[in-house]
Each structure stands twice: as C-alpha cells, then as structure tokens.
Tab-separated table of C-alpha atoms in Angstrom:
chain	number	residue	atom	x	y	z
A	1266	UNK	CA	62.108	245.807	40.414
A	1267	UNK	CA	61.561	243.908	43.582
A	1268	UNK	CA	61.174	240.695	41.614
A	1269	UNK	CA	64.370	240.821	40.317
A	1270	UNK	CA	66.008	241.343	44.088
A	1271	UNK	CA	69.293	239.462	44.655
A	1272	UNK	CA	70.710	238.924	47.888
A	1273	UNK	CA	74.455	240.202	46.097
A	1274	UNK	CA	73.046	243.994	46.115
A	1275	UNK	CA	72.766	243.788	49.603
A	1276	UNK	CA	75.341	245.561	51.681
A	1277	UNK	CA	77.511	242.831	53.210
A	1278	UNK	CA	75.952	243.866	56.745
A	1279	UNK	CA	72.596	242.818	56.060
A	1280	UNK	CA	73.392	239.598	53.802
A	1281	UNK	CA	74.914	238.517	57.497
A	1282	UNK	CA	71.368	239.040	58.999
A	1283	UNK	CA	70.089	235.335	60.242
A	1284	UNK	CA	67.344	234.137	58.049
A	1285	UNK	CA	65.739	230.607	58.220
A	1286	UNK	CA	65.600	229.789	54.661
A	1287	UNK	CA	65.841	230.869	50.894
A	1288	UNK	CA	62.187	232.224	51.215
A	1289	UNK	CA	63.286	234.841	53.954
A	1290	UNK	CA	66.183	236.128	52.594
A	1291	UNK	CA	64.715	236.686	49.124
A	1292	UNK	CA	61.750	238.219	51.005
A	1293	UNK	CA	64.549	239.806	52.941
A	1294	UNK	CA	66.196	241.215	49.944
A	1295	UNK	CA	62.819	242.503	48.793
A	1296	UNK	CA	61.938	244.366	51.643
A	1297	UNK	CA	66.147	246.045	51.628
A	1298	UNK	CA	65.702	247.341	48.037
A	1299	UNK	CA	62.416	248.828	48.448
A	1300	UNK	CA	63.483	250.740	51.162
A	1301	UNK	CA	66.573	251.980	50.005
A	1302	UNK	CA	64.872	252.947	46.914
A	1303	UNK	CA	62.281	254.972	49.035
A	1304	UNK	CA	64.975	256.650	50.311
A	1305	UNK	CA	67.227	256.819	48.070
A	1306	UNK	CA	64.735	258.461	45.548
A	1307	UNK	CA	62.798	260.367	47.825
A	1308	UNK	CA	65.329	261.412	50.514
A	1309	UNK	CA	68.584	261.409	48.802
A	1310	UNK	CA	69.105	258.924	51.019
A	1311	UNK	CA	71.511	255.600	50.117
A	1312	UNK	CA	71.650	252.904	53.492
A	1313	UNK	CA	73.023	250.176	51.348
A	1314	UNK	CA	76.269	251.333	50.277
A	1315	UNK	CA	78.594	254.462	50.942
A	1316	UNK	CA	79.306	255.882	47.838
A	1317	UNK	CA	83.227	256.375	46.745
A	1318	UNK	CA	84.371	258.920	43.316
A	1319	UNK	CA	87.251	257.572	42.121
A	1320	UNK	CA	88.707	260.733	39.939
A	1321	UNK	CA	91.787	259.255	37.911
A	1322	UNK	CA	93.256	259.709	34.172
A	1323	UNK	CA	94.045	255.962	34.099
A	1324	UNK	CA	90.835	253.555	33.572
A	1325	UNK	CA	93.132	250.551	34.866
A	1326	UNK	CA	93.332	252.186	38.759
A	1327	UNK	CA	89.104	252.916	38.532
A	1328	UNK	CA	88.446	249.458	37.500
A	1329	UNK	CA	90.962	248.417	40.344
A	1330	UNK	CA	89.050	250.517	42.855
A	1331	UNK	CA	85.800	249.091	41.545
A	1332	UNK	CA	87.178	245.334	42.290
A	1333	UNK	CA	88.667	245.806	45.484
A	1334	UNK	CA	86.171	248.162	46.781
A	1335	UNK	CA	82.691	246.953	45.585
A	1336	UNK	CA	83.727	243.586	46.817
A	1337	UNK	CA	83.430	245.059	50.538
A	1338	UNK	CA	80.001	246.664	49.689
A	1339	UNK	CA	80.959	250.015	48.107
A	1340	UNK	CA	79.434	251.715	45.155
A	1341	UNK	CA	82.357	252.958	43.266
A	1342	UNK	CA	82.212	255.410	40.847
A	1343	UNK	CA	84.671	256.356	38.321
A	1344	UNK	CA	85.822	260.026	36.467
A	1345	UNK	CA	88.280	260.430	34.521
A	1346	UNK	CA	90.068	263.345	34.670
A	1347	UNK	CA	89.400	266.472	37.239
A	1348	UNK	CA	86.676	268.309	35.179
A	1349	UNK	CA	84.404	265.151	34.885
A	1350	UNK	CA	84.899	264.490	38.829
A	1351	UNK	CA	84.296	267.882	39.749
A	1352	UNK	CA	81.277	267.446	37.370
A	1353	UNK	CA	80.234	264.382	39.124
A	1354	UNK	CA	80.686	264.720	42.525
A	1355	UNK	CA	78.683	267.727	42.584
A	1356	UNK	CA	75.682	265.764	40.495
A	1357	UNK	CA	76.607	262.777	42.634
A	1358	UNK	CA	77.651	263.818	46.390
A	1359	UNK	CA	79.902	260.924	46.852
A	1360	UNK	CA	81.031	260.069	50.777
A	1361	UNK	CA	84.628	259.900	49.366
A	1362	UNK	CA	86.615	261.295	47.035
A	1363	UNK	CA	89.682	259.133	45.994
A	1364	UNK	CA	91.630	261.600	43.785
A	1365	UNK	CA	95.026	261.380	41.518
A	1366	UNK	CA	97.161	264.304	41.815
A	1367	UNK	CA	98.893	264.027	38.122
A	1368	UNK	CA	96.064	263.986	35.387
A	1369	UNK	CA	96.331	266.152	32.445
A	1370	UNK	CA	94.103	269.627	32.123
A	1371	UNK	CA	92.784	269.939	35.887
A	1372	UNK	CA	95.081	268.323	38.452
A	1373	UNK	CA	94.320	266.922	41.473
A	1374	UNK	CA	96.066	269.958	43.615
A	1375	UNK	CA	93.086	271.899	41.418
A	1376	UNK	CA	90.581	269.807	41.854
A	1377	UNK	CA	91.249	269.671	46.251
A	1378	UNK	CA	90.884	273.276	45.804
A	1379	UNK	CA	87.899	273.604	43.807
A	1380	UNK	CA	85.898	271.297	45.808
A	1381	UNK	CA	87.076	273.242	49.629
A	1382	UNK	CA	85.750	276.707	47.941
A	1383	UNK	CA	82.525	274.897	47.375
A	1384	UNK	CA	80.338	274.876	50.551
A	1385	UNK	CA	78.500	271.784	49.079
A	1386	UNK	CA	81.738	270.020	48.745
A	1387	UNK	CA	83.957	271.316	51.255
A	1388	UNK	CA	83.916	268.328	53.693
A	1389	UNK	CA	83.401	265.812	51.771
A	1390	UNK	CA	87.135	263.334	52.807
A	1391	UNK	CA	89.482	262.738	50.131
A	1392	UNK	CA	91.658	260.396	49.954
A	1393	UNK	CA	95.019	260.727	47.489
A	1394	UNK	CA	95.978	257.695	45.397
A	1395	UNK	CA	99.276	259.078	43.869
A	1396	UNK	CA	102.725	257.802	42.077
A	1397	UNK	CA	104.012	261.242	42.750
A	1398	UNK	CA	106.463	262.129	45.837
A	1399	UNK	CA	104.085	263.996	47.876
A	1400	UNK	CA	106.811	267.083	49.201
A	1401	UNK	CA	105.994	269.319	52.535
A	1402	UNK	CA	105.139	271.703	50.049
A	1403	UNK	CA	102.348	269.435	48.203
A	1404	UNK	CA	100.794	268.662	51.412
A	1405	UNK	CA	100.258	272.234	52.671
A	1406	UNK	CA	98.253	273.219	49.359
A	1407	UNK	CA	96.311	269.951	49.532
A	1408	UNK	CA	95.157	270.937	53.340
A	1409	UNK	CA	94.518	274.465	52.344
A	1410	UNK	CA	93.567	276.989	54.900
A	1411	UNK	CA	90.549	275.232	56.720
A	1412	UNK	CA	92.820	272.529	57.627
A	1413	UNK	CA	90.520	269.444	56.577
A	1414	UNK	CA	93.058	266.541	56.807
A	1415	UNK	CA	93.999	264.948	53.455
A	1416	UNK	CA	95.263	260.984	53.821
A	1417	UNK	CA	97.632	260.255	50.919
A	1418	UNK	CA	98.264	256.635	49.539
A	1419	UNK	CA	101.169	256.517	47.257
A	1420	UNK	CA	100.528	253.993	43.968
A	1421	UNK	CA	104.333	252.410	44.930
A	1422	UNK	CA	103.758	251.280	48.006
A	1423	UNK	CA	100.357	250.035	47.321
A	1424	UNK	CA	99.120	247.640	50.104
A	1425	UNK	CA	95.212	246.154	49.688
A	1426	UNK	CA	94.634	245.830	53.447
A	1427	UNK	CA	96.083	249.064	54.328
A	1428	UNK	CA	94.501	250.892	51.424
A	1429	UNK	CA	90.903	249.115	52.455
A	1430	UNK	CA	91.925	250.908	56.290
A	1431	UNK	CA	92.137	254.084	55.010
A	1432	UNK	CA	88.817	254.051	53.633
C-alpha cells in the first residue's frame, strides 16, 4: 500500500538518492514501491533487493544472516533443512544460495547436487557456510562435473566483512 511507504524498504542505493525534503522522499518512496511491485508481480522482477536462501538446520545462523545481511539491503530468506530449501528455492528463485553442508536428512553435498541437475537451478551461486573441514575430496563433489565454482566460508573462522565480500 503506497500510503504506508517507508523510506527503510528502500534498497540502500536509492535511500542515497538527493531529495530536497521529507515530501520528496516519501513521494520518492511511493513512486520505488509501486514500481517494484509492477515488476515484481507482473515480471518476476525484484529491483529493490537481491534475494539470498539461507538453507541451514540451526535457526540461530538464519536469523544471523537475516541481521547482517538485510542490514545492507538484502532480502534474506531462511529454510531449514535441505528438503524445505530445495522446496523453496525452486518456488522462490533466490540470487544466492547460502547452504550448510551438515544438516540432518538431505545434506548440503545433496542438496549442491540436486539443484546442478535442475536446469532451473543450475547456476544459481552458492555460497557454503560450514563448521565442517572442507577436504579435496568435499570440494570436488560440491563443483560437480560442470565446474560452477563453489566459495566456502567456514563457521570458525567467521569474519563479518569478509563474509559480506563474498556475497
């Protein structure tokens, strides 16, 4: 509802936009969410935010990747487990795919190789987020035979700025 617009569902790159007053950037704002909706409803279109699957067993690391992420303009979305992100990344065609390797049922390993069968999926980037000690051995079934790069971020050595690179 464009009466209900607010400047803070703006992607940060048009909140910097110069505006005069309070007047224009509400107007602004307005003008932003209409079209996005246009196109986001009518094109499958989303220009405000890229949109990031976060597919994890452990709600604490989604709601991380909500905080740090969203506050740089993302729309984060969480699954938890493999069969709900396979679920919703085909319903939701997310930009990114940050993905856990060790989750109970459908791992991570499964989940890289259900989504690279998949011609609708196959090129959408993932990025791993894992505790585990990724081995030579890991890393050649997470490429897979159309070598599409995988980045891996290990949960240890966790760094914000680096992490926010990556992406």
């Amino acid at each position: 509802h464009p009466q209900h617009a607010n400047v803070n569902d703006l992607h940060p790159r048009a909140r910097r936009v110069c505006l005069r007053n309070e007047d224009d950037l509400h107007n602004f704002a307005v003008y932003i969410l209409v079209v996005n909706f246009i196109l986001k409803y009518c094109c499958g279109v989303n220009v405000m935010a890229k949109k990031i699957l976060c597919i994890e067993d452990e709600q604490e690391m989604i709601d991380l990747m909500r905080l740090i992420l969203g506050r740089r303009g993302f729309e984060v979305l969480g699954a938890s487990g493999g069969v709900e992100g396979l679920k919703m990344v085909r319903e939701n065609h997310p930009d990114l795919v940050l993905l856990d390797l060790m989750m109970p049922g459908i791992s991570g390993f499964d989940v890289v190789e259900a989504l690279r069968r998949d011609a609708a999926t196959a090129r959408i980037p993932i990025l791993v987020v894992t505790a585990k000690e990724v081995t030579a051995i890991d890393r050649a079934a997470l490429t897979g035979h159309n070598g599409h790069a995988i980045h891996i971020v290990r949960k240890a050595h966790f760094n914000r700025t680096s992490f926010i690179a990556e992406v």
